[in-house]
Tab-separated table of C-alpha atoms in Angstrom:
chain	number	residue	atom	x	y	z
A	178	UNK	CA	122.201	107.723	181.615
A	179	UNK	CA	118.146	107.769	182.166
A	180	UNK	CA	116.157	105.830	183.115
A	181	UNK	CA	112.250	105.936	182.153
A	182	UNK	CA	109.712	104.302	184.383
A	183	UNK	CA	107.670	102.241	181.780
A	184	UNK	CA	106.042	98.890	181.647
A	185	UNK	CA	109.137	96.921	182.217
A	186	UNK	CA	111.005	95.797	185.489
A	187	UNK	CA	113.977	97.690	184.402
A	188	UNK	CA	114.727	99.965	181.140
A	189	UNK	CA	117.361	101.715	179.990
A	190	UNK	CA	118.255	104.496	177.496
A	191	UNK	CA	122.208	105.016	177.323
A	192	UNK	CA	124.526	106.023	174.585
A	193	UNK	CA	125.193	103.147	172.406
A	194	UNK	CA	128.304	100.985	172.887
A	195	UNK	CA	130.834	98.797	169.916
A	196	UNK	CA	128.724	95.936	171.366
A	197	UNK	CA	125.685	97.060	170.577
A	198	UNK	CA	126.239	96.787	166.947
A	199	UNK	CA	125.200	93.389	166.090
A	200	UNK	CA	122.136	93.210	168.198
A	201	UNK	CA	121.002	96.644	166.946
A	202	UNK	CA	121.752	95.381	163.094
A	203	UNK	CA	119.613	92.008	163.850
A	204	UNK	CA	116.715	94.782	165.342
A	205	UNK	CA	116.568	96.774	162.321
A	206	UNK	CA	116.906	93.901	160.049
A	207	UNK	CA	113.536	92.167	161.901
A	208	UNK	CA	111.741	95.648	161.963
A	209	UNK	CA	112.421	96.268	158.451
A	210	UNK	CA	111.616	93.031	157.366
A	211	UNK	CA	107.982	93.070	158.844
A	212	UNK	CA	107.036	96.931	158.406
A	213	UNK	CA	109.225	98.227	155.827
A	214	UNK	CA	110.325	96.189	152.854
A	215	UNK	CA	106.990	94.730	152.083
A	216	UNK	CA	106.809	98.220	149.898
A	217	UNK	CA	110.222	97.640	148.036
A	218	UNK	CA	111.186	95.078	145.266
A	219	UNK	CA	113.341	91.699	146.782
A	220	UNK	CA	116.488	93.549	145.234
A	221	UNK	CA	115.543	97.283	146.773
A	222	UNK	CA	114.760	95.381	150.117
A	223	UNK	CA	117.790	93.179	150.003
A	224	UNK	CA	120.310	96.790	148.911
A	225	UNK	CA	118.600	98.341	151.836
A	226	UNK	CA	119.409	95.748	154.413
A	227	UNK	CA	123.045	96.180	153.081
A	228	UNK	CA	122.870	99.535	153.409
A	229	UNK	CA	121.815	99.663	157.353
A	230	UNK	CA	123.647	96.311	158.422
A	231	UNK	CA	126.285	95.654	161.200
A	232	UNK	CA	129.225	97.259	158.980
A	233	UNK	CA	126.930	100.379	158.141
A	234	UNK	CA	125.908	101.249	161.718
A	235	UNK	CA	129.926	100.719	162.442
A	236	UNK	CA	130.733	103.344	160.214
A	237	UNK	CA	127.819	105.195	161.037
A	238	UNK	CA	129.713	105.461	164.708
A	239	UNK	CA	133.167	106.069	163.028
A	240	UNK	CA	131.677	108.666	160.828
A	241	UNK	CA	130.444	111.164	164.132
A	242	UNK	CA	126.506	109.716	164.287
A	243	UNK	CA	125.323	109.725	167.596
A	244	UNK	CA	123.132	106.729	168.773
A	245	UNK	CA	121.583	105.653	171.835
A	246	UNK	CA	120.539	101.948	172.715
A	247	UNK	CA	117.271	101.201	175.194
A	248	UNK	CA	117.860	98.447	176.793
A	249	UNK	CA	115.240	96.328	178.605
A	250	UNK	CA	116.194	93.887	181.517
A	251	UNK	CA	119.535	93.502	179.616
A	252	UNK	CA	118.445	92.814	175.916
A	253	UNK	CA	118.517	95.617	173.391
A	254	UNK	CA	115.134	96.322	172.618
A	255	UNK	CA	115.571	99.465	170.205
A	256	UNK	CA	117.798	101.964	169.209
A	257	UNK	CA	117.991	105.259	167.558
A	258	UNK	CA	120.820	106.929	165.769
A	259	UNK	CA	120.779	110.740	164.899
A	260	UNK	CA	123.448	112.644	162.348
A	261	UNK	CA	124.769	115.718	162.188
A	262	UNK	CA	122.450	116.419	165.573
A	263	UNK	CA	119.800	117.523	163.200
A	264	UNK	CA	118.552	114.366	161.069
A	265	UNK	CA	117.206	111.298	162.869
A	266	UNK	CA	118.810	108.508	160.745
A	267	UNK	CA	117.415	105.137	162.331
A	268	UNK	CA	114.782	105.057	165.344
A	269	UNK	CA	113.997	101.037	165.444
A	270	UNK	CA	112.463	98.790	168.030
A	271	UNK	CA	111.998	95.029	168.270
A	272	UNK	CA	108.427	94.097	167.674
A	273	UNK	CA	108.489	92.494	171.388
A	274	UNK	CA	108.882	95.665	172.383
A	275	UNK	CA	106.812	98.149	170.491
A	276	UNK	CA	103.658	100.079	171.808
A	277	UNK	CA	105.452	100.697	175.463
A	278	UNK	CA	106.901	104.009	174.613
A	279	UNK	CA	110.540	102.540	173.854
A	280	UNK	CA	110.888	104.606	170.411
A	281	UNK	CA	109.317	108.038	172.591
A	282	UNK	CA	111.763	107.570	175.321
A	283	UNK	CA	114.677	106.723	172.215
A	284	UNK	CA	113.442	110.030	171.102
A	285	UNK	CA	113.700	111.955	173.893
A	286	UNK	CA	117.202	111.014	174.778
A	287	UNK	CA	118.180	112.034	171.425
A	288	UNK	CA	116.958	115.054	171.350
A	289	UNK	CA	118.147	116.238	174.383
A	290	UNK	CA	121.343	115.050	173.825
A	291	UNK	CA	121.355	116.891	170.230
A	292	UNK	CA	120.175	120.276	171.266
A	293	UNK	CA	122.799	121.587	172.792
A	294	UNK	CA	123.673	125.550	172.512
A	295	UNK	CA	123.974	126.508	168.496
A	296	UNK	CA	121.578	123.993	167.433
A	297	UNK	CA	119.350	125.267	164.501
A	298	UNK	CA	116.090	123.613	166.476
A	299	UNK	CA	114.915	121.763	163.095
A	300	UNK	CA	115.304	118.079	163.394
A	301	UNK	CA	114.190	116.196	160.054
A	302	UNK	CA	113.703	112.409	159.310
A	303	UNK	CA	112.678	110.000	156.051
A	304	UNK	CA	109.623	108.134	157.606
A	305	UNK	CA	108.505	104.689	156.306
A	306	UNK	CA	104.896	104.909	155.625
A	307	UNK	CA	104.051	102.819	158.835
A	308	UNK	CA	106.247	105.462	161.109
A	309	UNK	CA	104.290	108.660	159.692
A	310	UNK	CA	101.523	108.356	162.499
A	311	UNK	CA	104.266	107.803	165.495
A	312	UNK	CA	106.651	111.027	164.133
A	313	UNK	CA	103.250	113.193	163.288
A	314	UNK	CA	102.723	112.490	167.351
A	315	UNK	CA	105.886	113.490	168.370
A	316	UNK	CA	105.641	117.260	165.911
A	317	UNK	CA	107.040	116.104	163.251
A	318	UNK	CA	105.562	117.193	159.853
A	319	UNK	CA	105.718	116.042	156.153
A	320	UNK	CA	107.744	118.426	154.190
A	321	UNK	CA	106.825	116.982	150.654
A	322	UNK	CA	104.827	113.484	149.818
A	323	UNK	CA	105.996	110.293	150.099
A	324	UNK	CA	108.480	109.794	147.385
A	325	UNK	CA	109.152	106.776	145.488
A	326	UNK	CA	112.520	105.665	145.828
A	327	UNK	CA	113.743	101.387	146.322
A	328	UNK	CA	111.850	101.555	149.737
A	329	UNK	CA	109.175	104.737	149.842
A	330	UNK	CA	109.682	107.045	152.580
A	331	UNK	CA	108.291	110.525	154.066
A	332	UNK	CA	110.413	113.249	154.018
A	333	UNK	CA	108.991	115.182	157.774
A	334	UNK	CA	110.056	117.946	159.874
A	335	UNK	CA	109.926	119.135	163.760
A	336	UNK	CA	111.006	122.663	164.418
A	337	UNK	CA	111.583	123.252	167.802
A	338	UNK	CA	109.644	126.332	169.837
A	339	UNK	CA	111.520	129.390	169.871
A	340	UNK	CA	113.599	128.049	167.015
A	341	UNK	CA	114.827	130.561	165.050
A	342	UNK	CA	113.593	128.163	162.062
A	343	UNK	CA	109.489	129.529	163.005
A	344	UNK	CA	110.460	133.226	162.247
A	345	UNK	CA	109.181	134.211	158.987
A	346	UNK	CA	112.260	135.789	157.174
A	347	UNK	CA	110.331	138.280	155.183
């Protein structure tokens, strides 16, 4: 467990428990709602929601992703869930909570908990159009433009230094 000295009395970044699940899918469902679906048709938005509910992040869990929650004087404030080790699948906070460096310190437990020896030091995400300026600040790079799927998003990259990713094969 870590903690990270921020604005609050007391935060929290630990690995996300069964009972996380609901307040994490009411989270993403508020963040979505007010920075993400605005861009999508009602039906896109609606399929997404279904797609990233309490049922998905459940299987999510069964199916090997590893999240972790932050939790802030006992309320989950944000979450982030990472797949494979290499693709950062959901990184949400409650709007309560944003601007504090929640999502930074979600990241950096992540990360640290994903590279671990054999790790191919490329980490890749789909950013909403809102989230481009946050990842871009953490090294992450678009890899092609935004496409235009049922909710737009930015395909981005962060190659770790020293990865063997950075040496030019030719």
């Amino acid at each position: 467990m870590a903690f990270y000295p921020l604005s609050f009395a007391h935060m929290q970044i630990r690995p996300f428990e069964p009972a996380d699940i609901d307040a994490a899918a009411a989270v993403l469902r508020r963040a979505a709602e007010t920075f993400i679906l605005h861009e999508a048709a009602p039906d896109d938005g609606a399929a997404f929601l279904a797609l990233h509910d309490a049922a998905a992040l459940r299987r999510n869990l069964d199916a090997g992703f590893v999240y972790h929650a932050a939790v802030v004087d006992g309320v989950l404030a944000g979450f982030i869930g990472m797949r494979g080790g290499t693709h950062l699948y959901h990184l949400f906070v409650d709007a309560a909570y944003q601007r504090r460096g929640i999502a930074q310190a979600l990241w950096h437990a992540a990360r640290a908990a994903a590279l671990q020896p054999g790790h191919p030091g490329v980490f890749t995400v789909n950013a909403s159009n809102v989230a481009v300026p946050f990842y871009a600040s953490l090294g992450f790079e678009r890899t092609a433009p935004t496409q235009p799927d049922s909710v737009p998003y930015n395909p981005m990259r962060r190659v770790e230094a020293g990865s063997a990713a950075l040496v030019d094969p030719a």
